[in-house]
Amino acid sequence: MTQQAKITFVTGGSGGIGKSACARMLAHTLGLHGYRTGLVDGNPGQQSQRSYLRIPDSKALEYAMVDGLQAALVKPRDTGGAFALLAGPADPQSRDANRDYMEAIIGLRSMCRMIIVDSDRIDGRLWDDASSFAGGLMRPMVEEAGARIIFRIGSTGSQLDDGLAALDAIGHADATLAIPVAAPGMRAGGAGRWRRMLSGLASYGGEDLWDARSAALLDPKRRACGWPKGMEPEWLVRCAVWAGADGKRWRPEGGGRVWPWTR
């Protein structure tokens, strides 16, 4: 019997906090460590994965409904990463996009071990709107199909406030892992502070502290899909485990031991 893939949505309450980069890095590290992974570009209006990976318009969500998933998928040799990509719709205003996404993701479950969905920002209004991607696709998959959420949240100002409000609206702390993001030059908030703020809203997955190395991975000229195998930051390994991977496959840079919390 074919094992059904685990589904993880990567989202957040604000723009500009690295949701698409996180989704791409997560799909890449899962693939590098032996998991057959599909990355879905689930932000029809922006389609960051299409832009960053330079995917032609001939690959689009709608074509999966006509020619089949195999024909619509962008294979790893063309993404440059350790994952296949299902690009967004050719028509970002398509009224059938949610239905097409749902059917495609269900179809991918028998082809992959892991499915990572790069999603747009979310708030309470979108979560309650069945016509939106969040309310019409993410919510039922979380509540009825066991999908999980990785939620990027800013450390200060509106990115923090909007993120906490969105987490409260989602209301699924058991299915949500929060990754606080600190821009270059910002100090880490500290695990204790974050656990207190996220109590009852989400599990804490560690801080993503942007630095020169992570910034280099976002350079479109390099077209890097993620961290080299064995050099992944701890927060990304935690995301992989949250998505359903065996954490013992990841080892800290330069060492033979696994991360202590994966034993």
Short mmCIF file of C-alpha atoms in Angstrom, two decimals:
data_model
loop_
_atom_site.label_atom_id
_atom_site.label_comp_id
_atom_site.label_asym_id
_atom_site.label_seq_id
_atom_site.Cartn_x
_atom_site.Cartn_y
_atom_site.Cartn_z
CA MET A 1 0.00 0.00 0.00
CA THR A 2 1.42 3.40 -1.00
CA GLN A 3 2.11 5.70 1.95
CA GLN A 4 0.28 8.99 1.67
CA ALA A 5 2.52 12.07 1.77
CA LYS A 6 2.48 14.42 4.73
CA ILE A 7 1.37 17.96 3.90
CA THR A 8 2.88 21.10 5.44
CA PHE A 9 1.81 24.67 4.70
CA VAL A 10 4.36 27.47 5.17
CA THR A 11 2.69 30.78 5.93
CA GLY A 12 2.78 33.83 8.21
CA GLY A 13 0.86 36.91 9.25
CA SER A 14 2.91 39.44 7.27
CA GLY A 15 4.84 39.87 4.07
CA GLY A 16 8.61 40.03 3.82
CA ILE A 17 9.45 37.43 6.47
CA GLY A 18 10.85 34.73 4.20
CA LYS A 19 7.89 32.39 3.75
CA SER A 20 8.83 31.35 0.22
CA ALA A 21 12.51 30.96 1.08
CA CYS A 22 11.60 28.83 4.09
CA ALA A 23 9.33 26.60 2.00
CA ARG A 24 12.03 26.15 -0.65
CA MET A 25 14.78 25.46 1.91
CA LEU A 26 12.56 22.96 3.71
CA ALA A 27 11.68 21.10 0.51
CA HIS A 28 15.37 21.06 -0.46
CA THR A 29 16.65 19.68 2.84
CA LEU A 30 13.94 17.02 2.93
CA GLY A 31 14.95 15.92 -0.56
CA LEU A 32 18.65 15.91 0.32
CA HIS A 33 17.93 13.58 3.22
CA GLY A 34 16.08 10.99 1.21
CA TYR A 35 12.46 12.12 1.17
CA ARG A 36 10.71 12.32 -2.19
CA THR A 37 9.40 15.88 -1.91
CA GLY A 38 7.02 18.06 -3.87
CA LEU A 39 6.99 21.85 -3.44
CA VAL A 40 3.73 23.56 -4.37
CA ASP A 41 3.72 27.28 -5.24
CA GLY A 42 0.51 28.12 -3.41
CA ASN A 43 0.57 31.90 -3.76
CA PRO A 44 -1.19 32.48 -7.12
CA GLY A 45 -0.79 36.25 -7.16
CA GLN A 46 2.93 36.32 -6.40
CA GLN A 47 4.35 32.92 -7.42
CA SER A 48 7.75 33.54 -5.84
CA GLN A 49 8.98 30.04 -6.63
CA ARG A 50 8.27 30.48 -10.33
CA SER A 51 10.17 33.76 -10.35
CA TYR A 52 13.14 32.63 -8.25
CA LEU A 53 13.60 29.28 -10.03
CA ARG A 54 12.89 30.81 -13.47
CA ILE A 55 10.10 28.42 -14.36
CA PRO A 56 8.48 29.06 -17.76
CA ASP A 57 4.77 29.72 -18.17
CA SER A 58 4.44 26.38 -19.96
CA LYS A 59 4.48 24.77 -16.50
CA ALA A 60 1.33 25.72 -14.60
CA LEU A 61 -1.26 24.33 -12.21
CA GLU A 62 -4.04 24.19 -14.80
CA TYR A 63 -2.06 21.87 -17.03
CA ALA A 64 -2.01 19.24 -14.29
CA MET A 65 -5.78 18.99 -14.75
CA VAL A 66 -5.39 18.49 -18.52
CA ASP A 67 -2.09 16.67 -19.08
CA GLY A 68 -1.65 15.03 -15.68
CA LEU A 69 0.61 15.76 -12.73
CA GLN A 70 3.69 14.13 -14.20
CA ALA A 71 3.59 16.50 -17.17
CA ALA A 72 2.92 19.55 -15.02
CA LEU A 73 5.67 18.95 -12.44
CA VAL A 74 9.03 20.68 -12.81
CA LYS A 75 11.57 17.94 -12.11
CA PRO A 76 14.54 18.37 -9.73
CA ARG A 77 17.01 18.64 -12.62
CA ASP A 78 15.12 21.78 -13.71
CA THR A 79 14.45 23.29 -10.29
CA GLY A 80 18.10 22.94 -9.34
CA GLY A 81 17.01 21.56 -5.95
CA ALA A 82 16.25 18.19 -4.40
CA PHE A 83 12.51 18.54 -5.03
CA ALA A 84 9.93 18.68 -7.79
CA LEU A 85 7.83 21.82 -8.15
CA LEU A 86 4.19 22.31 -8.98
CA ALA A 87 3.98 25.91 -10.17
CA GLY A 88 1.00 28.17 -9.62
CA PRO A 89 -1.78 28.84 -12.12
CA ALA A 90 -1.10 30.52 -15.46
CA ASP A 91 -4.14 32.67 -14.68
CA PRO A 92 -3.63 33.99 -11.11
CA GLN A 93 -7.24 35.24 -11.08
CA SER A 94 -8.70 31.84 -11.89
CA ARG A 95 -11.85 31.09 -9.90
CA ASP A 96 -11.00 27.40 -10.10
CA ALA A 97 -7.56 27.77 -8.52
CA ASN A 98 -8.53 26.41 -5.08
CA ARG A 99 -10.24 23.40 -6.63
CA ASP A 100 -7.26 22.76 -8.91
CA TYR A 101 -4.83 23.08 -6.00
CA MET A 102 -6.88 20.67 -3.90
CA GLU A 103 -7.05 18.04 -6.63
CA ALA A 104 -3.35 18.42 -7.43
CA ILE A 105 -2.24 18.11 -3.81
CA ILE A 106 -4.43 15.05 -3.32
CA GLY A 107 -2.86 13.56 -6.44
CA LEU A 108 0.65 14.35 -5.21
CA ARG A 109 0.04 12.45 -1.97
CA SER A 110 0.53 9.12 -3.73
CA MET A 111 3.63 10.35 -5.60
CA CYS A 112 5.64 11.93 -2.76
CA ARG A 113 6.58 11.36 0.87
CA MET A 114 6.44 15.06 1.71
CA ILE A 115 4.46 17.95 0.25
CA ILE A 116 5.46 21.51 1.18
CA VAL A 117 3.03 24.26 0.19
CA ASP A 118 4.37 27.81 -0.09
CA SER A 119 1.36 29.87 0.99
CA ASP A 120 0.46 33.56 1.13
CA ARG A 121 0.09 35.54 4.35
CA ILE A 122 -2.90 34.79 6.53
CA ASP A 123 -5.20 36.64 8.92
CA GLY A 124 -8.49 35.93 10.66
CA ARG A 125 -10.60 37.20 7.77
CA LEU A 126 -8.86 34.95 5.24
CA TRP A 127 -8.98 31.95 7.59
CA ASP A 128 -12.79 32.32 7.78
CA ASP A 129 -13.24 32.98 4.04
CA ALA A 130 -13.96 29.72 2.22
CA SER A 131 -13.19 31.38 -1.13
CA SER A 132 -9.62 32.23 -0.10
CA PHE A 133 -6.62 29.89 -0.29
CA ALA A 134 -6.30 29.92 3.50
CA GLY A 135 -9.98 29.31 4.28
CA GLY A 136 -10.87 27.16 1.32
CA LEU A 137 -7.83 24.90 1.12
CA MET A 138 -5.42 25.24 4.03
CA ARG A 139 -8.07 25.17 6.75
CA PRO A 140 -9.92 22.02 5.62
CA MET A 141 -6.63 20.21 5.02
CA VAL A 142 -5.46 21.06 8.54
CA GLU A 143 -8.78 20.26 10.20
CA GLU A 144 -9.77 17.22 8.14
CA ALA A 145 -6.63 15.79 6.52
CA GLY A 146 -4.01 16.18 9.25
CA ALA A 147 -1.92 18.81 7.45
CA ARG A 148 0.48 20.92 9.51
CA ILE A 149 1.48 24.58 9.49
CA ILE A 150 4.87 26.26 9.76
CA PHE A 151 4.24 29.89 10.66
CA ARG A 152 6.87 32.61 10.15
CA ILE A 153 6.50 35.51 12.57
CA GLY A 154 8.37 38.79 12.85
CA SER A 155 10.13 39.84 16.04
CA THR A 156 8.86 43.40 16.42
CA GLY A 157 6.17 45.87 15.41
CA SER A 158 3.32 44.99 13.07
CA GLN A 159 5.02 41.78 11.92
CA LEU A 160 4.86 40.52 15.50
CA ASP A 161 1.37 41.85 16.26
CA ASP A 162 -0.13 40.63 12.98
CA GLY A 163 1.48 37.24 13.45
CA LEU A 164 0.12 36.73 16.96
CA ALA A 165 -3.35 37.81 15.81
CA ALA A 166 -3.24 35.36 12.89
CA LEU A 167 -2.11 32.50 15.14
CA ASP A 168 -5.00 33.25 17.49
CA ALA A 169 -7.43 33.16 14.56
CA ILE A 170 -6.06 29.84 13.27
CA GLY A 171 -6.58 28.26 16.67
CA HIS A 172 -4.67 25.04 16.03
CA ALA A 173 -1.67 25.18 18.34
CA ASP A 174 -1.23 21.42 18.10
CA ALA A 175 -0.74 21.65 14.32
CA THR A 176 1.31 24.86 14.17
CA LEU A 177 5.06 25.44 14.55
CA ALA A 178 6.13 29.07 14.83
CA ILE A 179 9.51 30.25 13.54
CA PRO A 180 10.39 33.77 14.74
CA VAL A 181 12.49 35.75 12.26
CA ALA A 182 15.17 38.27 13.20
CA ALA A 183 16.59 40.53 10.50
CA PRO A 184 20.36 41.11 10.25
CA GLY A 185 21.67 43.08 13.23
CA MET A 186 18.75 42.17 15.51
CA ARG A 187 19.34 40.28 18.73
CA ALA A 188 17.72 36.92 19.34
CA GLY A 189 14.53 37.18 21.37
CA GLY A 190 15.30 34.12 23.47
CA ALA A 191 13.48 30.81 23.69
CA GLY A 192 11.85 31.60 27.02
CA ARG A 193 10.32 34.85 25.78
CA TRP A 194 9.00 33.24 22.64
CA ARG A 195 7.53 30.24 24.44
CA ARG A 196 5.64 32.58 26.75
CA MET A 197 4.27 34.65 23.84
CA LEU A 198 3.33 31.59 21.80
CA SER A 199 1.72 29.67 24.67
CA GLY A 200 -1.64 28.32 23.52
CA LEU A 201 -1.01 29.53 19.96
CA ALA A 202 1.79 27.38 18.51
CA SER A 203 4.86 25.32 19.32
CA TYR A 204 8.17 27.17 19.25
CA GLY A 205 10.61 25.98 16.58
CA GLY A 206 13.64 28.19 17.18
CA GLU A 207 14.63 31.54 15.70
CA ASP A 208 15.76 32.15 12.15
CA LEU A 209 18.53 34.69 12.61
CA TRP A 210 19.32 36.15 9.21
CA ASP A 211 23.02 36.66 8.56
CA ALA A 212 25.40 36.88 5.61
CA ARG A 213 25.17 33.14 4.92
CA SER A 214 21.40 33.04 4.84
CA ALA A 215 21.26 36.26 2.80
CA ALA A 216 23.51 34.66 0.19
CA LEU A 217 20.97 31.86 -0.20
CA LEU A 218 18.37 34.45 -1.25
CA ASP A 219 20.49 35.89 -4.05
CA PRO A 220 18.52 35.21 -7.27
CA LYS A 221 21.75 35.24 -9.26
CA ARG A 222 22.95 32.20 -7.34
CA ARG A 223 19.58 30.46 -7.53
CA ALA A 224 20.49 28.40 -4.47
CA CYS A 225 17.62 26.28 -3.19
CA GLY A 226 18.83 25.85 0.37
CA TRP A 227 21.56 24.95 2.80
CA PRO A 228 24.14 22.30 1.88
CA LYS A 229 23.55 18.92 3.47
CA GLY A 230 24.88 18.88 7.02
CA MET A 231 24.98 22.67 7.34
CA GLU A 232 21.28 23.32 7.99
CA PRO A 233 20.47 25.65 10.90
CA GLU A 234 18.66 24.14 13.84
CA TRP A 235 15.35 25.91 13.12
CA LEU A 236 15.24 24.32 9.66
CA VAL A 237 15.90 20.86 11.06
CA ARG A 238 13.06 21.40 13.51
CA CYS A 239 10.81 22.32 10.57
CA ALA A 240 11.76 19.07 8.83
CA VAL A 241 10.90 17.06 11.94
CA TRP A 242 7.62 18.97 12.30
CA ALA A 243 6.80 18.08 8.69
CA GLY A 244 7.17 14.41 9.60
CA ALA A 245 10.81 13.58 8.90
CA ASP A 246 13.09 11.49 11.10
CA GLY A 247 15.38 14.03 12.77
CA LYS A 248 18.13 11.44 13.19
CA ARG A 249 18.95 11.89 9.51
CA TRP A 250 20.24 15.42 10.24
CA ARG A 251 23.55 16.05 11.94
CA PRO A 252 25.08 19.37 13.02
CA GLU A 253 27.81 20.82 10.83
CA GLY A 254 31.15 19.04 11.27
CA GLY A 255 29.89 16.53 13.82
CA GLY A 256 28.80 12.93 13.90
CA ARG A 257 26.16 13.38 16.59
CA VAL A 258 22.55 14.08 15.82
CA TRP A 259 20.72 17.08 17.25
CA PRO A 260 20.06 16.22 20.94
CA TRP A 261 16.30 16.83 20.67
CA THR A 262 15.92 14.28 17.82
CA ARG A 263 17.13 11.27 19.80
#
